[in-house]
């Protein structure tokens, strides 16, 4: 029987599975909100899931202890595109792809005195015709950012944040300014009663080592898919933290505390 492994088809997760060996398991793609549901229902055995979803369901889910998709500072692909001051926003269109980014946005705006109306909407920057802001994540956010530019700078650090009346806010950077900790966007999780086979976990660790060692190859493949320059994508991928180390765990714990949730992980023993 083929073991199903859930992964979001985003550039920032590609270093984790680009070099994964095929050996009795297969990748199943979906956006984070879909993968969250599939791992809880058992449709996939192990999946990258939104950190907020994991925190909500930590009693049912086990966690690989040494994997994450996290950032210290800017992430460049979890962005609120908006018009006007953050505290004055009245209507925001939300991505339907990720619960974590949505909860992070709501938290950060509440702390600034902002209580807008939120609507789940499919789409991109065209939603700014009827909303004060639109939250986009992953490849959709990268493409939206690129569409505002005359040309893509050599590195993400050179990206402007204002385009006429439209401003781009990086939520991970706001989190860093608030906590000085990394923000964990995703973790590998599974139902506690059905842990993944040890050989798969070891294969994922080998794939990650290869992905980070040969990041240029991963970036070239993702750049072709996104229609971007490989050097830009490689620099973007350099920015991520793919190991759930102590600073990342502290960041995840801080996020849980801010939302009134519990970070009480049950780690995979292997």
CSV table of C-alpha atoms in Angstrom, one decimal:
chain,number,residue,atom,x,y,z
A,1,UNK,CA,0.0,0.0,0.0
A,2,UNK,CA,1.3,3.4,-0.9
A,3,UNK,CA,1.8,5.8,2.0
A,4,UNK,CA,0.5,9.3,1.3
A,5,UNK,CA,2.6,12.3,2.3
A,6,UNK,CA,0.9,15.8,2.2
A,7,UNK,CA,2.8,18.8,0.9
A,8,UNK,CA,1.7,22.3,-0.1
A,9,UNK,CA,3.0,23.1,-3.6
A,10,UNK,CA,4.8,26.3,-2.5
A,11,UNK,CA,8.3,27.3,-3.3
A,12,UNK,CA,9.3,27.6,0.4
A,13,UNK,CA,8.5,24.0,1.1
A,14,UNK,CA,10.3,22.5,-2.0
A,15,UNK,CA,13.7,22.1,-0.2
A,16,UNK,CA,12.0,19.6,2.1
A,17,UNK,CA,10.9,17.2,-0.6
A,18,UNK,CA,12.5,18.0,-3.9
A,19,UNK,CA,15.0,15.2,-3.4
A,20,UNK,CA,12.8,12.8,-1.6
A,21,UNK,CA,13.4,9.2,-2.7
A,22,UNK,CA,10.4,7.3,-4.0
A,23,UNK,CA,10.2,4.2,-1.8
A,24,UNK,CA,6.6,3.1,-0.9
A,25,UNK,CA,5.2,6.6,-0.4
A,26,UNK,CA,3.8,9.3,-2.7
A,27,UNK,CA,3.3,13.1,-2.5
A,28,UNK,CA,-0.2,14.5,-2.3
A,29,UNK,CA,-0.4,18.2,-3.0
A,30,UNK,CA,-2.8,20.7,-1.6
A,31,UNK,CA,-3.0,24.1,0.0
A,32,UNK,CA,-2.5,24.1,3.8
A,33,UNK,CA,-6.2,24.3,4.7
A,34,UNK,CA,-6.8,21.1,2.6
A,35,UNK,CA,-3.8,19.3,4.0
A,36,UNK,CA,-4.9,20.1,7.6
A,37,UNK,CA,-8.2,18.4,6.9
A,38,UNK,CA,-6.6,15.4,5.2
A,39,UNK,CA,-4.2,14.6,8.0
A,40,UNK,CA,-6.9,14.8,10.6
A,41,UNK,CA,-9.2,12.5,8.6
A,42,UNK,CA,-6.4,10.1,7.8
A,43,UNK,CA,-6.5,10.7,4.0
A,44,UNK,CA,-2.7,11.3,4.3
A,45,UNK,CA,-0.5,9.8,6.9
A,46,UNK,CA,2.0,12.6,7.4
A,47,UNK,CA,1.7,16.2,6.2
A,48,UNK,CA,3.0,19.7,6.5
A,49,UNK,CA,0.2,21.5,8.4
A,50,UNK,CA,-0.4,25.0,9.5
A,51,UNK,CA,1.1,25.7,12.9
A,52,UNK,CA,-2.2,27.2,14.1
A,53,UNK,CA,-4.0,24.0,13.0
A,54,UNK,CA,-1.5,21.9,14.9
A,55,UNK,CA,-1.9,24.0,18.0
A,56,UNK,CA,-5.7,23.6,17.8
A,57,UNK,CA,-5.4,19.8,17.5
A,58,UNK,CA,-2.2,19.0,19.4
A,59,UNK,CA,-4.1,16.4,21.5
A,60,UNK,CA,-4.7,14.4,18.4
A,61,UNK,CA,-1.6,15.0,16.4
A,62,UNK,CA,2.1,14.0,16.8
A,63,UNK,CA,4.9,16.2,15.6
A,64,UNK,CA,8.2,15.5,14.0
A,65,UNK,CA,10.6,17.1,16.4
A,66,UNK,CA,13.2,18.5,14.0
A,67,UNK,CA,11.2,20.0,11.1
A,68,UNK,CA,9.6,23.3,10.5
A,69,UNK,CA,9.0,26.0,7.9
A,70,UNK,CA,9.8,29.1,9.9
A,71,UNK,CA,11.4,32.6,9.4
A,72,UNK,CA,13.2,35.0,11.6
A,73,UNK,CA,12.1,38.4,10.3
A,74,UNK,CA,10.7,38.9,6.8
A,75,UNK,CA,9.1,36.0,5.0
A,76,UNK,CA,8.2,37.9,1.7
A,77,UNK,CA,5.3,35.6,1.0
A,78,UNK,CA,2.8,36.2,3.7
A,79,UNK,CA,1.6,39.7,2.9
A,80,UNK,CA,-1.2,42.1,3.6
A,81,UNK,CA,-1.7,44.3,0.6
A,82,UNK,CA,-3.7,47.3,1.9
A,83,UNK,CA,-4.7,50.9,1.4
A,84,UNK,CA,-4.6,53.2,4.5
A,85,UNK,CA,-3.4,52.8,8.1
A,86,UNK,CA,-3.6,49.3,9.6
A,87,UNK,CA,-5.8,50.4,12.5
A,88,UNK,CA,-8.2,52.1,10.1
A,89,UNK,CA,-8.9,49.1,7.8
A,90,UNK,CA,-12.6,48.2,7.7
A,91,UNK,CA,-12.9,45.3,5.2
A,92,UNK,CA,-10.2,42.7,4.5
A,93,UNK,CA,-10.3,39.8,2.0
A,94,UNK,CA,-8.7,36.7,3.5
A,95,UNK,CA,-6.8,33.9,1.7
A,96,UNK,CA,-8.7,30.6,2.0
A,97,UNK,CA,-5.4,28.7,1.8
A,98,UNK,CA,-4.0,29.0,5.4
A,99,UNK,CA,-5.5,29.3,8.9
A,100,UNK,CA,-2.1,30.3,10.4
A,101,UNK,CA,-1.6,33.5,8.4
A,102,UNK,CA,-5.2,34.5,9.0
A,103,UNK,CA,-4.9,34.1,12.8
A,104,UNK,CA,-1.6,35.9,12.8
A,105,UNK,CA,-3.1,38.9,10.9
A,106,UNK,CA,-6.1,39.1,13.2
A,107,UNK,CA,-3.8,39.0,16.3
A,108,UNK,CA,-1.5,41.7,14.9
A,109,UNK,CA,-4.4,44.0,13.9
A,110,UNK,CA,-6.2,43.5,17.3
A,111,UNK,CA,-3.1,44.6,19.1
A,112,UNK,CA,-3.1,47.8,16.9
A,113,UNK,CA,-6.7,48.5,17.7
A,114,UNK,CA,-8.0,47.3,14.3
A,115,UNK,CA,-11.2,45.3,14.2
A,116,UNK,CA,-12.1,45.0,10.5
A,117,UNK,CA,-14.7,42.8,8.9
A,118,UNK,CA,-13.0,39.7,7.4
A,119,UNK,CA,-14.3,37.8,4.3
A,120,UNK,CA,-12.9,34.6,2.9
A,121,UNK,CA,-12.4,35.3,-0.8
A,122,UNK,CA,-10.6,33.6,-3.7
A,123,UNK,CA,-8.6,36.0,-5.8
A,124,UNK,CA,-5.6,38.4,-5.8
A,125,UNK,CA,-5.0,42.1,-5.9
A,126,UNK,CA,-8.1,42.8,-7.9
A,127,UNK,CA,-9.9,42.4,-4.6
A,128,UNK,CA,-8.5,45.8,-3.5
A,129,UNK,CA,-11.2,47.3,-5.8
A,130,UNK,CA,-13.8,46.4,-3.1
A,131,UNK,CA,-11.7,45.8,0.1
A,132,UNK,CA,-9.2,47.9,2.1
A,133,UNK,CA,-6.8,45.0,2.3
A,134,UNK,CA,-6.2,41.5,0.9
A,135,UNK,CA,-4.1,38.8,2.6
A,136,UNK,CA,-2.2,36.6,0.3
A,137,UNK,CA,0.3,33.8,1.0
A,138,UNK,CA,2.8,31.6,-0.7
A,139,UNK,CA,3.2,31.6,-4.5
A,140,UNK,CA,0.1,33.8,-4.9
A,141,UNK,CA,1.7,36.4,-2.7
A,142,UNK,CA,5.0,36.3,-4.6
A,143,UNK,CA,3.3,36.6,-8.0
A,144,UNK,CA,1.1,39.5,-6.7
A,145,UNK,CA,4.3,41.3,-5.4
A,146,UNK,CA,6.0,40.7,-8.7
A,147,UNK,CA,3.0,42.2,-10.6
A,148,UNK,CA,3.5,45.5,-8.8
A,149,UNK,CA,7.1,45.8,-9.9
A,150,UNK,CA,8.6,47.2,-13.1
A,151,UNK,CA,11.3,44.6,-12.6
A,152,UNK,CA,12.2,42.1,-9.9
A,153,UNK,CA,15.3,43.2,-7.9
A,154,UNK,CA,18.2,40.8,-7.6
A,155,UNK,CA,17.3,40.0,-3.9
A,156,UNK,CA,14.1,40.2,-1.9
A,157,UNK,CA,15.8,42.7,0.5
A,158,UNK,CA,15.4,45.3,-2.2
A,159,UNK,CA,11.7,45.0,-2.6
A,160,UNK,CA,9.8,48.3,-2.0
A,161,UNK,CA,6.8,48.2,0.3
A,162,UNK,CA,4.7,51.0,-1.2
A,163,UNK,CA,3.1,51.3,-4.6
A,164,UNK,CA,1.1,54.4,-4.9
A,165,UNK,CA,-1.8,54.0,-2.4
A,166,UNK,CA,-1.1,50.3,-1.9
A,167,UNK,CA,1.2,49.2,0.9
A,168,UNK,CA,2.6,45.8,1.5
A,169,UNK,CA,3.0,44.5,5.1
A,170,UNK,CA,5.0,41.4,5.8
A,171,UNK,CA,3.3,39.7,8.7
A,172,UNK,CA,6.4,37.7,9.8
A,173,UNK,CA,8.3,41.0,10.2
A,174,UNK,CA,5.5,42.4,12.3
A,175,UNK,CA,5.7,39.3,14.5
A,176,UNK,CA,9.5,39.7,14.8
A,177,UNK,CA,9.1,43.3,15.8
A,178,UNK,CA,6.7,42.2,18.5
A,179,UNK,CA,8.6,39.2,19.9
A,180,UNK,CA,12.1,39.0,18.4
A,181,UNK,CA,11.4,35.4,17.8
A,182,UNK,CA,11.0,33.3,14.6
A,183,UNK,CA,7.5,32.6,13.3
A,184,UNK,CA,6.7,29.0,12.6
A,185,UNK,CA,4.3,28.7,9.7
A,186,UNK,CA,4.2,24.9,9.3
A,187,UNK,CA,5.2,21.7,10.9
A,188,UNK,CA,5.1,18.0,10.0
A,189,UNK,CA,2.2,16.3,11.8
A,190,UNK,CA,0.5,12.9,11.9
A,191,UNK,CA,-2.3,11.3,13.9
A,192,UNK,CA,-0.8,10.0,17.2
A,193,UNK,CA,-2.2,6.5,16.7
A,194,UNK,CA,-0.6,6.1,13.3
A,195,UNK,CA,3.0,7.4,13.3
A,196,UNK,CA,4.9,7.4,10.0
A,197,UNK,CA,7.4,4.7,9.3
A,198,UNK,CA,10.9,5.5,10.5
A,199,UNK,CA,12.3,4.9,7.1
A,200,UNK,CA,10.2,7.7,5.7
A,201,UNK,CA,11.3,10.1,8.5
A,202,UNK,CA,14.9,9.3,7.7
A,203,UNK,CA,14.2,9.8,4.0
A,204,UNK,CA,12.8,13.2,4.7
A,205,UNK,CA,15.9,14.1,6.7
A,206,UNK,CA,18.1,13.0,3.8
A,207,UNK,CA,15.9,15.0,1.4
A,208,UNK,CA,16.2,18.1,3.5
A,209,UNK,CA,20.0,17.8,3.7
A,210,UNK,CA,20.1,17.5,-0.1
A,211,UNK,CA,17.7,20.3,-0.6
A,212,UNK,CA,19.7,22.7,1.5
A,213,UNK,CA,23.0,21.5,0.1
A,214,UNK,CA,21.7,21.9,-3.5
A,215,UNK,CA,19.5,24.9,-3.0
A,216,UNK,CA,20.4,26.3,-6.3
A,217,UNK,CA,18.9,23.3,-8.1
A,218,UNK,CA,15.7,23.6,-6.1
A,219,UNK,CA,15.5,27.3,-6.8
A,220,UNK,CA,15.9,26.8,-10.5
A,221,UNK,CA,13.1,24.3,-10.6
A,222,UNK,CA,10.8,26.6,-8.6
A,223,UNK,CA,11.8,29.7,-10.6
A,224,UNK,CA,10.7,27.9,-13.8
A,225,UNK,CA,7.4,27.1,-12.2
A,226,UNK,CA,6.8,30.6,-11.0
A,227,UNK,CA,8.3,32.5,-13.9
A,228,UNK,CA,10.9,34.3,-11.7
A,229,UNK,CA,14.7,34.6,-11.8
A,230,UNK,CA,16.5,31.6,-10.1
A,231,UNK,CA,18.8,34.0,-8.2
A,232,UNK,CA,15.8,35.7,-6.6
A,233,UNK,CA,14.1,32.4,-5.6
A,234,UNK,CA,17.4,31.1,-4.2
A,235,UNK,CA,17.8,34.1,-2.0
A,236,UNK,CA,14.1,33.8,-0.9
A,237,UNK,CA,14.7,30.2,0.1
A,238,UNK,CA,17.9,31.0,2.0
A,239,UNK,CA,15.7,32.9,4.4
A,240,UNK,CA,13.8,30.0,5.8
A,241,UNK,CA,14.5,27.8,8.9
A,242,UNK,CA,13.7,24.2,8.2
A,243,UNK,CA,14.6,22.8,11.7
A,244,UNK,CA,12.4,23.1,14.7
A,245,UNK,CA,15.1,24.4,17.0
A,246,UNK,CA,14.7,26.0,20.4
A,247,UNK,CA,14.1,29.6,19.1
A,248,UNK,CA,11.4,28.2,16.7
A,249,UNK,CA,9.8,26.3,19.6
A,250,UNK,CA,9.8,29.5,21.7
A,251,UNK,CA,8.2,31.3,18.8
A,252,UNK,CA,5.5,28.7,18.4
A,253,UNK,CA,4.9,28.8,22.2
A,254,UNK,CA,4.6,32.6,22.1
A,255,UNK,CA,2.0,32.3,19.2
A,256,UNK,CA,0.0,29.8,21.2
A,257,UNK,CA,0.0,31.9,24.3
A,258,UNK,CA,-1.1,35.0,22.4
A,259,UNK,CA,-4.1,33.1,21.1
A,260,UNK,CA,-4.9,31.4,24.4
A,261,UNK,CA,-3.9,28.0,23.0
A,262,UNK,CA,-1.5,25.3,24.4
A,263,UNK,CA,1.8,24.2,23.0
A,264,UNK,CA,2.2,20.8,24.5
A,265,UNK,CA,3.8,18.7,21.7
A,266,UNK,CA,4.0,14.9,21.5
A,267,UNK,CA,7.2,14.3,19.5
A,268,UNK,CA,7.9,11.4,17.1
A,269,UNK,CA,10.2,9.1,19.0
A,270,UNK,CA,12.5,8.1,16.1
